[in-house]
A tleap script that builds the chain and sets N, CA, C and O, in Angstrom:
source leaprc.protein.ff14SB
mol = sequence {
  NMET ASN LYS GLN GLN MET TRP LEU ARG GLY
  LEU ARG ILE PHE GLY LEU ILE ILE PHE ALA
  PHE GLY GLY TYR LEU THR TYR GLU LEU ARG
  ASN PHE ILE LYS GLU SER GLU THR ALA ARG
  ALA THR VAL ASP SER VAL GLU LEU SER ASP
  SER SER ASN ALA LEU TYR VAL HIE PHE LYS
  ASP GLN LEU ASP ARG ARG HIE PHE VAL LYS
  LEU ASP TYR GLY LYS GLN THR PRO PRO PHE
  GLU LYS GLY GLU GLU PHE ILE VAL HIE TYR
  PRO ILE ASP ALA PRO ASP ASN ALA ARG ILE
  GLN SER PHE LEU ALA THR TRP GLN GLY THR
  ILE PHE GLY GLY LEU GLY LEU ILE ILE PHE
  ILE GLY GLY SER LEU PRO LEU PHE ILE GLU
  ARG ARG ARG GLN ASN ARG ALA LYS LYS VAL
  CSER
}
set mol.1.N position { 0.858 -1.174 0.000 }
set mol.1.CA position { 0.000 0.000 0.000 }
set mol.1.C position { 0.905 1.240 0.000 }
set mol.1.O position { 1.754 1.404 0.877 }
set mol.2.N position { 0.710 2.097 -0.989 }
set mol.2.CA position { 1.566 3.279 -1.085 }
set mol.2.C position { 1.056 4.406 -0.184 }
set mol.2.O position { 0.022 4.292 0.474 }
set mol.3.N position { 1.818 5.488 -0.184 }
set mol.3.CA position { 1.522 6.605 0.713 }
set mol.3.C position { 0.171 7.262 0.395 }
set mol.3.O position { -0.563 7.646 1.306 }
set mol.4.N position { -0.153 7.389 -0.896 }
set mol.4.CA position { -1.414 8.023 -1.285 }
set mol.4.C position { -2.610 7.186 -0.822 }
set mol.4.O position { -3.607 7.733 -0.351 }
set mol.5.N position { -2.510 5.872 -0.955 }
set mol.5.CA position { -3.604 5.002 -0.516 }
set mol.5.C position { -3.791 5.077 0.998 }
set mol.5.O position { -4.921 5.065 1.488 }
set mol.6.N position { -2.694 5.154 1.731 }
set mol.6.CA position { -2.790 5.279 3.191 }
set mol.6.C position { -3.466 6.601 3.568 }
set mol.6.O position { -4.306 6.648 4.467 }
set mol.7.N position { -3.090 7.661 2.872 }
set mol.7.CA position { -3.669 8.977 3.142 }
set mol.7.C position { -5.167 8.967 2.853 }
set mol.7.O position { -5.953 9.501 3.635 }
set mol.8.N position { -5.565 8.362 1.731 }
set mol.8.CA position { -6.986 8.294 1.378 }
set mol.8.C position { -7.763 7.426 2.366 }
set mol.8.O position { -8.905 7.740 2.703 }
set mol.9.N position { -7.152 6.340 2.828 }
set mol.9.CA position { -7.806 5.496 3.833 }
set mol.9.C position { -8.021 6.285 5.124 }
set mol.9.O position { -9.088 6.211 5.733 }
set mol.10.N position { -7.005 7.037 5.535 }
set mol.10.CA position { -7.138 7.878 6.728 }
set mol.10.C position { -8.223 8.929 6.560 }
set mol.10.O position { -8.958 9.226 7.501 }
set mol.11.N position { -8.324 9.490 5.360 }
set mol.11.CA position { -9.360 10.483 5.073 }
set mol.11.C position { -10.750 9.856 5.176 }
set mol.11.O position { -11.669 10.465 5.724 }
set mol.12.N position { -10.900 8.650 4.653 }
set mol.12.CA position { -12.203 7.965 4.744 }
set mol.12.C position { -12.564 7.661 6.197 }
set mol.12.O position { -13.710 7.849 6.605 }
set mol.13.N position { -11.598 7.198 6.968 }
set mol.13.CA position { -11.855 6.891 8.382 }
set mol.13.C position { -12.218 8.167 9.142 }
set mol.13.O position { -13.152 8.170 9.943 }
set mol.14.N position { -11.481 9.245 8.890 }
set mol.14.CA position { -11.776 10.526 9.533 }
set mol.14.C position { -13.181 10.995 9.167 }
set mol.14.O position { -13.924 11.462 10.031 }
set mol.15.N position { -13.551 10.875 7.893 }
set mol.15.CA position { -14.891 11.261 7.449 }
set mol.15.C position { -15.971 10.457 8.148 }
set mol.15.O position { -17.002 11.004 8.541 }
set mol.16.N position { -15.739 9.151 8.304 }
set mol.16.CA position { -16.725 8.307 8.994 }
set mol.16.C position { -16.857 8.688 10.466 }
set mol.16.O position { -17.956 8.673 11.020 }
set mol.17.N position { -15.735 9.030 11.096 }
set mol.17.CA position { -15.782 9.432 12.507 }
set mol.17.C position { -16.574 10.731 12.659 }
set mol.17.O position { -17.407 10.842 13.559 }
set mol.18.N position { -16.325 11.708 11.794 }
set mol.18.CA position { -17.054 12.980 11.848 }
set mol.18.C position { -18.536 12.745 11.553 }
set mol.18.O position { -19.401 13.350 12.187 }
set mol.19.N position { -18.828 11.868 10.591 }
set mol.19.CA position { -20.215 11.539 10.253 }
set mol.19.C position { -20.924 10.908 11.457 }
set mol.19.O position { -22.060 11.266 11.769 }
set mol.20.N position { -20.249 9.968 12.129 }
set mol.20.CA position { -20.838 9.319 13.304 }
set mol.20.C position { -21.046 10.323 14.438 }
set mol.20.O position { -22.063 10.273 15.131 }
set mol.21.N position { -20.098 11.225 14.630 }
set mol.21.CA position { -20.235 12.260 15.657 }
set mol.21.C position { -21.435 13.156 15.359 }
set mol.21.O position { -22.192 13.508 16.263 }
set mol.22.N position { -21.603 13.521 14.100 }
set mol.22.CA position { -22.767 14.318 13.700 }
set mol.22.C position { -24.066 13.578 13.957 }
set mol.22.O position { -25.050 14.174 14.394 }
set mol.23.N position { -24.069 12.276 13.684 }
set mol.23.CA position { -25.254 11.469 13.967 }
set mol.23.C position { -25.567 11.432 15.449 }
set mol.23.O position { -26.729 11.521 15.847 }
set mol.24.N position { -24.523 11.301 16.276 }
set mol.24.CA position { -24.725 11.299 17.724 }
set mol.24.C position { -25.290 12.638 18.198 }
set mol.24.O position { -26.224 12.666 18.998 }
set mol.25.N position { -24.724 13.756 17.705 }
set mol.25.CA position { -25.222 15.077 18.099 }
set mol.25.C position { -26.686 15.253 17.715 }
set mol.25.O position { -27.480 15.781 18.494 }
set mol.26.N position { -27.037 14.812 16.521 }
set mol.26.CA position { -28.424 14.925 16.065 }
set mol.26.C position { -29.346 14.075 16.930 }
set mol.26.O position { -30.417 14.534 17.329 }
set mol.27.N position { -28.942 12.840 17.224 }
set mol.27.CA position { -29.734 11.937 18.058 }
set mol.27.C position { -29.942 12.538 19.451 }
set mol.27.O position { -31.056 12.537 19.974 }
set mol.28.N position { -28.864 13.048 20.045 }
set mol.28.CA position { -28.941 13.618 21.392 }
set mol.28.C position { -29.839 14.857 21.412 }
set mol.28.O position { -30.626 15.037 22.341 }
set mol.29.N position { -29.724 15.706 20.398 }
set mol.29.CA position { -30.551 16.912 20.334 }
set mol.29.C position { -32.022 16.557 20.163 }
set mol.29.O position { -32.880 17.141 20.825 }
set mol.30.N position { -32.322 15.611 19.288 }
set mol.30.CA position { -33.719 15.220 19.060 }
set mol.30.C position { -34.341 14.663 20.338 }
set mol.30.O position { -35.491 14.969 20.651 }
set mol.31.N position { -33.591 13.851 21.074 }
set mol.31.CA position { -34.109 13.330 22.345 }
set mol.31.C position { -34.307 14.448 23.363 }
set mol.31.O position { -35.297 14.455 24.095 }
set mol.32.N position { -33.370 15.392 23.410 }
set mol.32.CA position { -33.495 16.511 24.348 }
set mol.32.C position { -34.740 17.332 24.031 }
set mol.32.O position { -35.515 17.656 24.930 }
set mol.33.N position { -34.935 17.668 22.764 }
set mol.33.CA position { -36.086 18.488 22.376 }
set mol.33.C position { -37.393 17.740 22.611 }
set mol.33.O position { -38.385 18.331 23.036 }
set mol.34.N position { -37.390 16.433 22.331 }
set mol.34.CA position { -38.604 15.632 22.512 }
set mol.34.C position { -39.044 15.599 23.977 }
set mol.34.O position { -40.239 15.570 24.267 }
set mol.35.N position { -38.080 15.603 24.897 }
set mol.35.CA position { -38.385 15.491 26.320 }
set mol.35.C position { -38.353 16.837 27.045 }
set mol.35.O position { -38.393 16.867 28.275 }
set mol.36.N position { -38.280 17.944 26.314 }
set mol.36.CA position { -38.171 19.247 26.968 }
set mol.36.C position { -39.373 20.128 26.673 }
set mol.36.O position { -40.192 19.834 25.802 }
set mol.37.N position { -39.452 21.204 27.419 }
set mol.37.CA position { -40.477 22.226 27.226 }
set mol.37.C position { -39.812 23.462 26.627 }
set mol.37.O position { -38.589 23.599 26.663 }
set mol.38.N position { -40.617 24.345 26.086 }
set mol.38.CA position { -40.118 25.574 25.469 }
set mol.38.C position { -40.632 26.779 26.246 }
set mol.38.O position { -41.774 26.798 26.706 }
set mol.39.N position { -39.768 27.789 26.384 }
set mol.39.CA position { -40.169 29.024 27.070 }
set mol.39.C position { -39.405 30.201 26.469 }
set mol.39.O position { -38.357 30.031 25.847 }
set mol.40.N position { -39.955 31.395 26.670 }
set mol.40.CA position { -39.254 32.617 26.271 }
set mol.40.C position { -38.400 33.062 27.449 }
set mol.40.O position { -38.887 33.169 28.575 }
set mol.41.N position { -37.136 33.319 27.188 }
set mol.41.CA position { -36.212 33.768 28.231 }
set mol.41.C position { -35.799 35.206 27.960 }
set mol.41.O position { -35.785 35.657 26.814 }
set mol.42.N position { -35.467 35.912 29.019 }
set mol.42.CA position { -35.012 37.298 28.920 }
set mol.42.C position { -33.642 37.407 29.574 }
set mol.42.O position { -33.423 36.851 30.650 }
set mol.43.N position { -32.724 38.115 28.937 }
set mol.43.CA position { -31.379 38.295 29.482 }
set mol.43.C position { -31.439 39.299 30.629 }
set mol.43.O position { -31.883 40.432 30.447 }
set mol.44.N position { -30.986 38.876 31.817 }
set mol.44.CA position { -30.913 39.767 32.975 }
set mol.44.C position { -29.614 40.557 32.968 }
set mol.44.O position { -29.603 41.763 33.212 }
set mol.45.N position { -28.511 39.853 32.681 }
set mol.45.CA position { -27.220 40.540 32.632 }
set mol.45.C position { -26.247 39.741 31.776 }
set mol.45.O position { -26.423 38.543 31.552 }
set mol.46.N position { -25.226 40.430 31.308 }
set mol.46.CA position { -24.154 39.815 30.526 }
set mol.46.C position { -22.868 40.033 31.304 }
set mol.46.O position { -22.543 41.162 31.674 }
set mol.47.N position { -22.137 38.955 31.552 }
set mol.47.CA position { -20.898 39.051 32.314 }
set mol.47.C position { -19.733 38.708 31.392 }
set mol.47.O position { -19.632 37.583 30.904 }
set mol.48.N position { -18.861 39.674 31.157 }
set mol.48.CA position { -17.690 39.465 30.311 }
set mol.48.C position { -16.444 39.515 31.181 }
set mol.48.O position { -16.287 40.425 31.994 }
set mol.49.N position { -15.557 38.539 31.011 }
set mol.49.CA position { -14.294 38.540 31.747 }
set mol.49.C position { -13.218 37.923 30.859 }
set mol.49.O position { -13.511 37.431 29.769 }
set mol.50.N position { -11.970 37.951 31.331 }
set mol.50.CA position { -10.871 37.387 30.546 }
set mol.50.C position { -10.964 35.870 30.438 }
set mol.50.O position { -10.566 35.295 29.425 }
set mol.51.N position { -11.489 35.217 31.477 }
set mol.51.CA position { -11.510 33.756 31.484 }
set mol.51.C position { -12.758 33.167 30.848 }
set mol.51.O position { -12.681 32.129 30.191 }
set mol.52.N position { -13.919 33.816 31.031 }
set mol.52.CA position { -15.146 33.276 30.429 }
set mol.52.C position { -16.211 34.359 30.339 }
set mol.52.O position { -16.173 35.356 31.061 }
set mol.53.N position { -17.151 34.142 29.445 }
set mol.53.CA position { -18.277 35.053 29.265 }
set mol.53.C position { -19.563 34.290 29.551 }
set mol.53.O position { -19.661 33.100 29.254 }
set mol.54.N position { -20.544 34.970 30.123 }
set mol.54.CA position { -21.777 34.280 30.488 }
set mol.54.C position { -22.981 35.197 30.336 }
set mol.54.O position { -22.881 36.420 30.427 }
set mol.55.N position { -24.120 34.560 30.101 }
set mol.55.CA position { -25.410 35.248 30.103 }
set mol.55.C position { -26.172 34.773 31.326 }
set mol.55.O position { -26.197 33.578 31.621 }
set mol.56.N position { -26.783 35.689 32.029 }
set mol.56.CA position { -27.690 35.327 33.112 }
set mol.56.C position { -29.094 35.628 32.614 }
set mol.56.O position { -29.418 36.774 32.304 }
set mol.57.N position { -29.921 34.602 32.538 }
set mol.57.CA position { -31.263 34.763 31.974 }
set mol.57.C position { -32.307 34.248 32.954 }
set mol.57.O position { -31.994 33.491 33.873 }
set mol.58.N position { -33.544 34.664 32.748 }
set mol.58.CA position { -34.654 34.105 33.520 }
set mol.58.C position { -35.779 33.751 32.563 }
set mol.58.O position { -35.950 34.365 31.510 }
set mol.59.N position { -36.538 32.741 32.962 }
set mol.59.CA position { -37.724 32.352 32.199 }
set mol.59.C position { -38.730 31.729 33.149 }
set mol.59.O position { -38.384 31.303 34.251 }
set mol.60.N position { -39.968 31.682 32.710 }
set mol.60.CA position { -41.028 31.048 33.494 }
set mol.60.C position { -41.387 29.721 32.853 }
set mol.60.O position { -41.523 29.616 31.634 }
set mol.61.N position { -41.540 28.691 33.711 }
set mol.61.CA position { -41.941 27.391 33.185 }
set mol.61.C position { -43.463 27.333 33.054 }
set mol.61.O position { -44.152 28.332 33.261 }
set mol.62.N position { -43.978 26.151 32.709 }
set mol.62.CA position { -45.417 26.017 32.475 }
set mol.62.C position { -46.247 26.189 33.744 }
set mol.62.O position { -47.439 26.489 33.675 }
set mol.63.N position { -45.622 25.999 34.894 }
set mol.63.CA position { -46.330 26.189 36.162 }
set mol.63.C position { -46.155 27.613 36.684 }
set mol.63.O position { -46.474 27.899 37.838 }
set mol.64.N position { -45.652 28.495 35.842 }
set mol.64.CA position { -45.447 29.912 36.149 }
set mol.64.C position { -44.381 30.140 37.221 }
set mol.64.O position { -44.393 31.169 37.898 }
set mol.65.N position { -43.469 29.198 37.376 }
set mol.65.CA position { -42.344 29.374 38.294 }
set mol.65.C position { -41.199 30.023 37.530 }
set mol.65.O position { -40.937 29.678 36.378 }
set mol.66.N position { -40.531 30.947 38.166 }
set mol.66.CA position { -39.433 31.668 37.529 }
set mol.66.C position { -38.116 30.939 37.794 }
set mol.66.O position { -37.836 30.530 38.921 }
set mol.67.N position { -37.316 30.783 36.745 }
set mol.67.CA position { -36.012 30.122 36.853 }
set mol.67.C position { -34.929 31.072 36.363 }
set mol.67.O position { -35.088 31.745 35.345 }
set mol.68.N position { -33.827 31.117 37.102 }
set mol.68.CA position { -32.671 31.916 36.712 }
set mol.68.C position { -31.562 30.954 36.315 }
set mol.68.O position { -31.234 30.032 37.062 }
set mol.69.N position { -30.990 31.168 35.143 }
set mol.69.CA position { -29.999 30.239 34.606 }
set mol.69.C position { -28.790 31.021 34.104 }
set mol.69.O position { -28.924 32.107 33.540 }
set mol.70.N position { -27.598 30.443 34.323 }
set mol.70.CA position { -26.367 31.001 33.762 }
set mol.70.C position { -26.001 30.163 32.543 }
set mol.70.O position { -25.848 28.946 32.644 }
set mol.71.N position { -25.861 30.812 31.395 }
set mol.71.CA position { -25.451 30.143 30.163 }
set mol.71.C position { -24.018 30.566 29.863 }
set mol.71.O position { -23.764 31.729 29.549 }
set mol.72.N position { -23.081 29.620 29.958 }
set mol.72.CA position { -21.662 29.919 29.784 }
set mol.72.C position { -21.292 29.902 28.306 }
set mol.72.O position { -21.716 29.016 27.564 }
set mol.73.N position { -20.508 30.874 27.885 }
set mol.73.CA position { -20.080 30.975 26.486 }
set mol.73.C position { -18.575 30.838 26.320 }
set mol.73.O position { -18.059 31.098 25.233 }
set mol.74.N position { -17.855 30.437 27.365 }
set mol.74.CA position { -16.408 30.321 27.255 }
set mol.74.C position { -15.800 31.670 26.920 }
set mol.74.O position { -16.121 32.670 27.561 }
set mol.75.N position { -14.937 31.709 25.938 }
set mol.75.CA position { -14.294 32.971 25.549 }
set mol.75.C position { -15.057 33.702 24.456 }
set mol.75.O position { -14.685 34.818 24.091 }
set mol.76.N position { -16.121 33.096 23.922 }
set mol.76.CA position { -16.913 33.759 22.886 }
set mol.76.C position { -17.767 34.863 23.504 }
set mol.76.O position { -18.170 34.785 24.665 }
set mol.77.N position { -18.029 35.878 22.713 }
set mol.77.CA position { -18.922 36.942 23.154 }
set mol.77.C position { -20.357 36.451 23.042 }
set mol.77.O position { -20.753 35.976 21.977 }
set mol.78.N position { -21.149 36.549 24.107 }
set mol.78.CA position { -22.547 36.112 24.031 }
set mol.78.C position { -23.305 36.884 22.950 }
set mol.78.O position { -23.076 38.079 22.767 }
set mol.79.N position { -24.199 36.213 22.238 }
set mol.79.CA position { -24.893 36.850 21.112 }
set mol.79.C position { -26.061 37.747 21.515 }
set mol.79.O position { -26.709 38.334 20.649 }
set mol.80.N position { -26.337 37.863 22.797 }
set mol.80.CA position { -27.487 38.648 23.243 }
set mol.80.C position { -27.047 39.743 24.202 }
set mol.80.O position { -25.992 39.651 24.829 }
set mol.81.N position { -27.862 40.769 24.306 }
set mol.81.CA position { -27.606 41.865 25.234 }
set mol.81.C position { -28.708 41.909 26.284 }
set mol.81.O position { -29.744 41.260 26.137 }
set mol.82.N position { -28.480 42.668 27.331 }
set mol.82.CA position { -29.444 42.772 28.429 }
set mol.82.C position { -30.811 43.210 27.900 }
set mol.82.O position { -30.920 44.162 27.127 }
set mol.83.N position { -31.847 42.495 28.334 }
set mol.83.CA position { -33.217 42.811 27.942 }
set mol.83.C position { -33.706 42.066 26.712 }
set mol.83.O position { -34.908 42.050 26.448 }
set mol.84.N position { -32.807 41.447 25.952 }
set mol.84.CA position { -33.235 40.713 24.757 }
set mol.84.C position { -33.960 39.434 25.149 }
set mol.84.O position { -33.691 38.848 26.198 }
set mol.85.N position { -34.881 39.009 24.292 }
set mol.85.CA position { -35.634 37.775 24.518 }
set mol.85.C position { -35.280 36.749 23.454 }
set mol.85.O position { -34.958 37.092 22.317 }
set mol.86.N position { -35.347 35.490 23.845 }
set mol.86.CA position { -35.108 34.388 22.923 }
set mol.86.C position { -35.791 33.150 23.476 }
set mol.86.O position { -36.295 33.161 24.599 }
set mol.87.N position { -35.807 32.095 22.698 }
set mol.87.CA position { -36.478 30.852 23.096 }
set mol.87.C position { -35.454 29.883 23.679 }
set mol.87.O position { -34.355 29.723 23.148 }
set mol.88.N position { -35.836 29.241 24.784 }
set mol.88.CA position { -35.007 28.194 25.378 }
set mol.88.C position { -35.813 26.904 25.461 }
set mol.88.O position { -37.040 26.919 25.563 }
set mol.89.N position { -35.092 25.795 25.415 }
set mol.89.CA position { -35.671 24.478 25.686 }
set mol.89.C position { -35.089 24.033 27.023 }
set mol.89.O position { -33.891 24.185 27.263 }
set mol.90.N position { -35.929 23.489 27.884 }
set mol.90.CA position { -35.441 23.047 29.187 }
set mol.90.C position { -36.121 21.737 29.565 }
set mol.90.O position { -37.304 21.542 29.287 }
set mol.91.N position { -35.360 20.828 30.208 }
set mol.91.CA position { -35.975 19.598 30.700 }
set mol.91.C position { -36.940 19.934 31.836 }
set mol.91.O position { -36.644 20.793 32.666 }
set mol.92.N position { -38.074 19.271 31.876 }
set mol.92.CA position { -39.083 19.553 32.894 }
set mol.92.C position { -38.528 19.321 34.298 }
set mol.92.O position { -38.820 20.084 35.219 }
set mol.93.N position { -37.732 18.270 34.458 }
set mol.93.CA position { -37.211 17.937 35.782 }
set mol.93.C position { -35.921 18.691 36.135 }
set mol.93.O position { -35.478 18.630 37.282 }
set mol.94.N position { -35.316 19.393 35.184 }
set mol.94.CA position { -34.075 20.130 35.455 }
set mol.94.C position { -34.020 21.418 34.633 }
set mol.94.O position { -33.267 21.495 33.662 }
set mol.95.N position { -34.807 22.427 35.007 }
set mol.95.CA position { -34.840 23.663 34.216 }
set mol.95.C position { -33.506 24.410 34.159 }
set mol.95.O position { -33.303 25.254 33.287 }
set mol.96.N position { -32.595 24.099 35.090 }
set mol.96.CA position { -31.285 24.752 35.066 }
set mol.96.C position { -30.433 24.298 33.882 }
set mol.96.O position { -29.411 24.918 33.587 }
set mol.97.N position { -30.834 23.240 33.211 }
set mol.97.CA position { -30.111 22.738 32.040 }
set mol.97.C position { -30.708 23.269 30.740 }
set mol.97.O position { -30.728 22.566 29.730 }
set mol.98.N position { -31.184 24.488 30.765 }
set mol.98.CA position { -31.819 25.087 29.583 }
set mol.98.C position { -30.797 25.294 28.469 }
set mol.98.O position { -29.617 25.536 28.723 }
set mol.99.N position { -31.278 25.194 27.231 }
set mol.99.CA position { -30.444 25.432 26.045 }
set mol.99.C position { -31.142 26.445 25.148 }
set mol.99.O position { -32.362 26.422 24.989 }
set mol.100.N position { -30.351 27.323 24.571 }
set mol.100.CA position { -30.884 28.330 23.654 }
set mol.100.C position { -31.244 27.670 22.329 }
set mol.100.O position { -30.504 26.831 21.816 }
set mol.101.N position { -32.388 28.061 21.788 }
set mol.101.CA position { -32.759 27.601 20.452 }
set mol.101.C position { -32.094 28.539 19.449 }
set mol.101.O position { -32.454 29.712 19.351 }
set mol.102.N position { -31.128 28.015 18.711 }
set mol.102.CA position { -30.425 28.819 17.711 }
set mol.102.C position { -30.156 27.956 16.486 }
set mol.102.O position { -30.320 26.737 16.523 }
set mol.103.N position { -29.750 28.592 15.417 }
set mol.103.CA position { -29.476 27.864 14.179 }
set mol.103.C position { -28.399 26.814 14.399 }
set mol.103.O position { -28.583 25.650 14.043 }
set mol.104.N position { -27.273 27.220 14.984 }
set mol.104.CA position { -26.168 26.286 15.163 }
set mol.104.C position { -26.531 25.162 16.127 }
set mol.104.O position { -26.197 24.005 15.876 }
set mol.105.N position { -27.207 25.484 17.220 }
set mol.105.CA position { -27.599 24.447 18.172 }
set mol.105.C position { -28.545 23.442 17.529 }
set mol.105.O position { -28.497 22.252 17.841 }
set mol.106.N position { -29.402 23.917 16.636 }
set mol.106.CA position { -30.372 23.040 15.993 }
set mol.106.C position { -29.743 22.190 14.896 }
set mol.106.O position { -30.095 21.020 14.747 }
set mol.107.N position { -28.828 22.751 14.136 }
set mol.107.CA position { -28.310 22.077 12.944 }
set mol.107.C position { -26.875 21.600 13.048 }
set mol.107.O position { -26.340 21.112 12.053 }
set mol.108.N position { -26.217 21.712 14.204 }
set mol.108.CA position { -24.808 21.338 14.277 }
set mol.108.C position { -24.571 19.862 13.972 }
set mol.108.O position { -23.569 19.526 13.341 }
set mol.109.N position { -25.457 18.981 14.400 }
set mol.109.CA position { -25.292 17.562 14.091 }
set mol.109.C position { -25.387 17.294 12.601 }
set mol.109.O position { -24.604 16.516 12.055 }
set mol.110.N position { -26.334 17.929 11.945 }
set mol.110.CA position { -26.496 17.762 10.504 }
set mol.110.C position { -25.296 18.341 9.757 }
set mol.110.O position { -24.847 17.770 8.764 }
set mol.111.N position { -24.782 19.466 10.231 }
set mol.111.CA position { -23.612 20.074 9.594 }
set mol.111.C position { -22.400 19.157 9.734 }
set mol.111.O position { -21.694 18.916 8.755 }
set mol.112.N position { -22.150 18.642 10.939 }
set mol.112.CA position { -21.032 17.714 11.137 }
set mol.112.C position { -21.210 16.457 10.290 }
set mol.112.O position { -20.264 15.997 9.649 }
set mol.113.N position { -22.414 15.906 10.287 }
set mol.113.CA position { -22.666 14.705 9.490 }
set mol.113.C position { -22.436 14.951 8.013 }
set mol.113.O position { -21.838 14.119 7.332 }
set mol.114.N position { -22.903 16.085 7.507 }
set mol.114.CA position { -22.705 16.416 6.097 }
set mol.114.C position { -21.239 16.605 5.752 }
set mol.114.O position { -20.780 16.133 4.712 }
set mol.115.N position { -20.497 17.295 6.622 }
set mol.115.CA position { -19.063 17.471 6.382 }
set mol.115.C position { -18.331 16.130 6.412 }
set mol.115.O position { -17.449 15.877 5.592 }
set mol.116.N position { -18.703 15.280 7.358 }
set mol.116.CA position { -18.089 13.955 7.425 }
set mol.116.C position { -18.358 13.143 6.171 }
set mol.116.O position { -17.473 12.449 5.671 }
set mol.117.N position { -19.575 13.229 5.667 }
set mol.117.CA position { -19.935 12.517 4.442 }
set mol.117.C position { -19.149 13.053 3.248 }
set mol.117.O position { -18.682 12.275 2.416 }
set mol.118.N position { -19.001 14.364 3.157 }
set mol.118.CA position { -18.223 14.961 2.060 }
set mol.118.C position { -16.763 14.521 2.134 }
set mol.118.O position { -16.162 14.199 1.109 }
set mol.119.N position { -16.187 14.504 3.338 }
set mol.119.CA position { -14.798 14.064 3.506 }
set mol.119.C position { -14.668 12.594 3.124 }
set mol.119.O position { -13.711 12.212 2.451 }
set mol.120.N position { -15.621 11.766 3.549 }
set mol.120.CA position { -15.590 10.343 3.202 }
set mol.120.C position { -15.663 10.147 1.690 }
set mol.120.O position { -14.901 9.360 1.127 }
set mol.121.N position { -16.568 10.854 1.038 }
set mol.121.CA position { -16.700 10.737 -0.422 }
set mol.121.C position { -15.429 11.234 -1.105 }
set mol.121.O position { -14.971 10.640 -2.081 }
set mol.122.N position { -14.861 12.326 -0.589 }
set mol.122.CA position { -13.606 12.831 -1.153 }
set mol.122.C position { -12.473 11.828 -1.045 }
set mol.122.O position { -11.619 11.763 -1.928 }
set mol.123.N position { -12.455 11.048 0.022 }
set mol.123.CA position { -11.438 10.011 0.172 }
set mol.123.C position { -11.752 8.754 -0.612 }
set mol.123.O position { -10.846 7.977 -0.912 }
set mol.124.N position { -13.015 8.534 -0.951 }
set mol.124.CA position { -13.425 7.328 -1.683 }
set mol.124.C position { -13.425 7.520 -3.190 }
set mol.124.O position { -13.214 6.560 -3.931 }
set mol.125.N position { -13.654 8.720 -3.653 }
set mol.125.CA position { -13.766 8.989 -5.086 }
set mol.125.C position { -12.529 8.546 -5.874 }
set mol.125.O position { -12.685 7.900 -6.910 }
set mol.126.N position { -11.308 8.866 -5.428 }
set mol.126.CA position { -10.140 8.392 -6.191 }
set mol.126.C position { -10.075 6.866 -6.285 }
set mol.126.O position { -9.600 6.328 -7.284 }
set mol.127.N position { -10.547 6.174 -5.257 }
set mol.127.CA position { -10.564 4.713 -5.279 }
set mol.127.C position { -11.486 4.200 -6.382 }
set mol.127.O position { -11.110 3.302 -7.135 }
set mol.128.N position { -12.675 4.758 -6.482 }
set mol.128.CA position { -13.624 4.333 -7.518 }
set mol.128.C position { -13.134 4.701 -8.917 }
set mol.128.O position { -13.300 3.921 -9.855 }
set mol.129.N position { -12.539 5.867 -9.062 }
set mol.129.CA position { -12.020 6.283 -10.368 }
set mol.129.C position { -10.901 5.349 -10.814 }
set mol.129.O position { -10.855 4.950 -11.978 }
set mol.130.N position { -10.002 4.999 -9.901 }
set mol.130.CA position { -8.894 4.098 -10.235 }
set mol.130.C position { -9.398 2.713 -10.624 }
set mol.130.O position { -8.905 2.122 -11.585 }
set mol.131.N position { -10.369 2.195 -9.891 }
set mol.131.CA position { -10.927 0.876 -10.236 }
set mol.131.C position { -11.604 0.900 -11.597 }
set mol.131.O position { -11.501 -0.056 -12.365 }
set mol.132.N position { -12.287 1.979 -11.889 }
set mol.132.CA position { -12.955 2.095 -13.191 }
set mol.132.C position { -11.930 2.126 -14.323 }
set mol.132.O position { -12.135 1.503 -15.364 }
set mol.133.N position { -10.831 2.846 -14.122 }
set mol.133.CA position { -9.760 2.879 -15.131 }
set mol.133.C position { -9.167 1.491 -15.340 }
set mol.133.O position { -8.902 1.086 -16.472 }
set mol.134.N position { -8.962 0.768 -14.247 }
set mol.134.CA position { -8.399 -0.580 -14.360 }
set mol.134.C position { -9.348 -1.510 -15.108 }
set mol.134.O position { -8.907 -2.313 -15.929 }
set mol.135.N position { -10.651 -1.407 -14.830 }
set mol.135.CA position { -11.632 -2.245 -15.531 }
set mol.135.C position { -11.678 -1.916 -17.016 }
set mol.135.O position { -11.792 -2.823 -17.840 }
set mol.136.N position { -11.593 -0.654 -17.373 }
set mol.136.CA position { -11.577 -0.259 -18.790 }
set mol.136.C position { -10.316 -0.762 -19.479 }
set mol.136.O position { -10.363 -1.200 -20.628 }
set mol.137.N position { -9.192 -0.698 -18.775 }
set mol.137.CA position { -7.932 -1.169 -19.356 }
set mol.137.C position { -7.985 -2.675 -19.605 }
set mol.137.O position { -7.441 -3.154 -20.599 }
set mol.138.N position { -8.637 -3.430 -18.708 }
set mol.138.CA position { -8.769 -4.883 -18.887 }
set mol.138.C position { -9.648 -5.204 -20.083 }
set mol.138.O position { -9.365 -6.145 -20.825 }
set mol.139.N position { -10.709 -4.437 -20.280 }
set mol.139.CA position { -11.619 -4.673 -21.405 }
set mol.139.C position { -10.952 -4.371 -22.740 }
set mol.139.O position { -11.226 -5.045 -23.733 }
set mol.140.N position { -10.082 -3.370 -22.776 }
set mol.140.CA position { -9.402 -2.986 -24.015 }
set mol.140.C position { -8.360 -4.022 -24.395 }
set mol.140.O position { -8.197 -4.314 -25.580 }
set mol.141.N position { -7.644 -4.592 -23.418 }
set mol.141.CA position { -6.587 -5.543 -23.756 }
set mol.141.C position { -7.055 -6.946 -23.904 }
set mol.141.O position { -6.255 -7.838 -24.188 }
savepdb mol mol.pdb
quit
C-alpha cells in the first residue's frame, strides 16, 4: 500500500468518525427536544471577563415558576444583550439545564454529518475512479 492510498484510507476513516459524531449530536438533540419544554427567556445581565463570558437569563416554566440560569459561552462573546428575549428548551425535571434555540444548536449535528460525508466521499472517489480505469484497461486488452 503506497503513501497516497494510506492517506486516502485515513481520510475515509476521519470522514466516517465525523459523520458518526454528527449522527450522535443529532440523536442527542432530538431526544433533548422531545423530552423538553419551550419558554421565552429574557437576558438579565451579561458578564464578560478574561476567562469566560456568560449570560444570566430568567424564564417562566409552564407552572409559572421563575427560573434563573447562567449560560456559559467560554471565551466567545454572548450573542445577546441585556433585555433581549429568545427561546429556550429546558428539561421539565431540570430547568437549570436550559439550552438556547439557535441555528447552530439546531443544525450542528447535521452540519457535522454532512461534512463527514463529504470528507468520506472525497477520500473514496479516487478509489472508484482508479478501479474504473483498471476495468476499462482490462476490457481494451
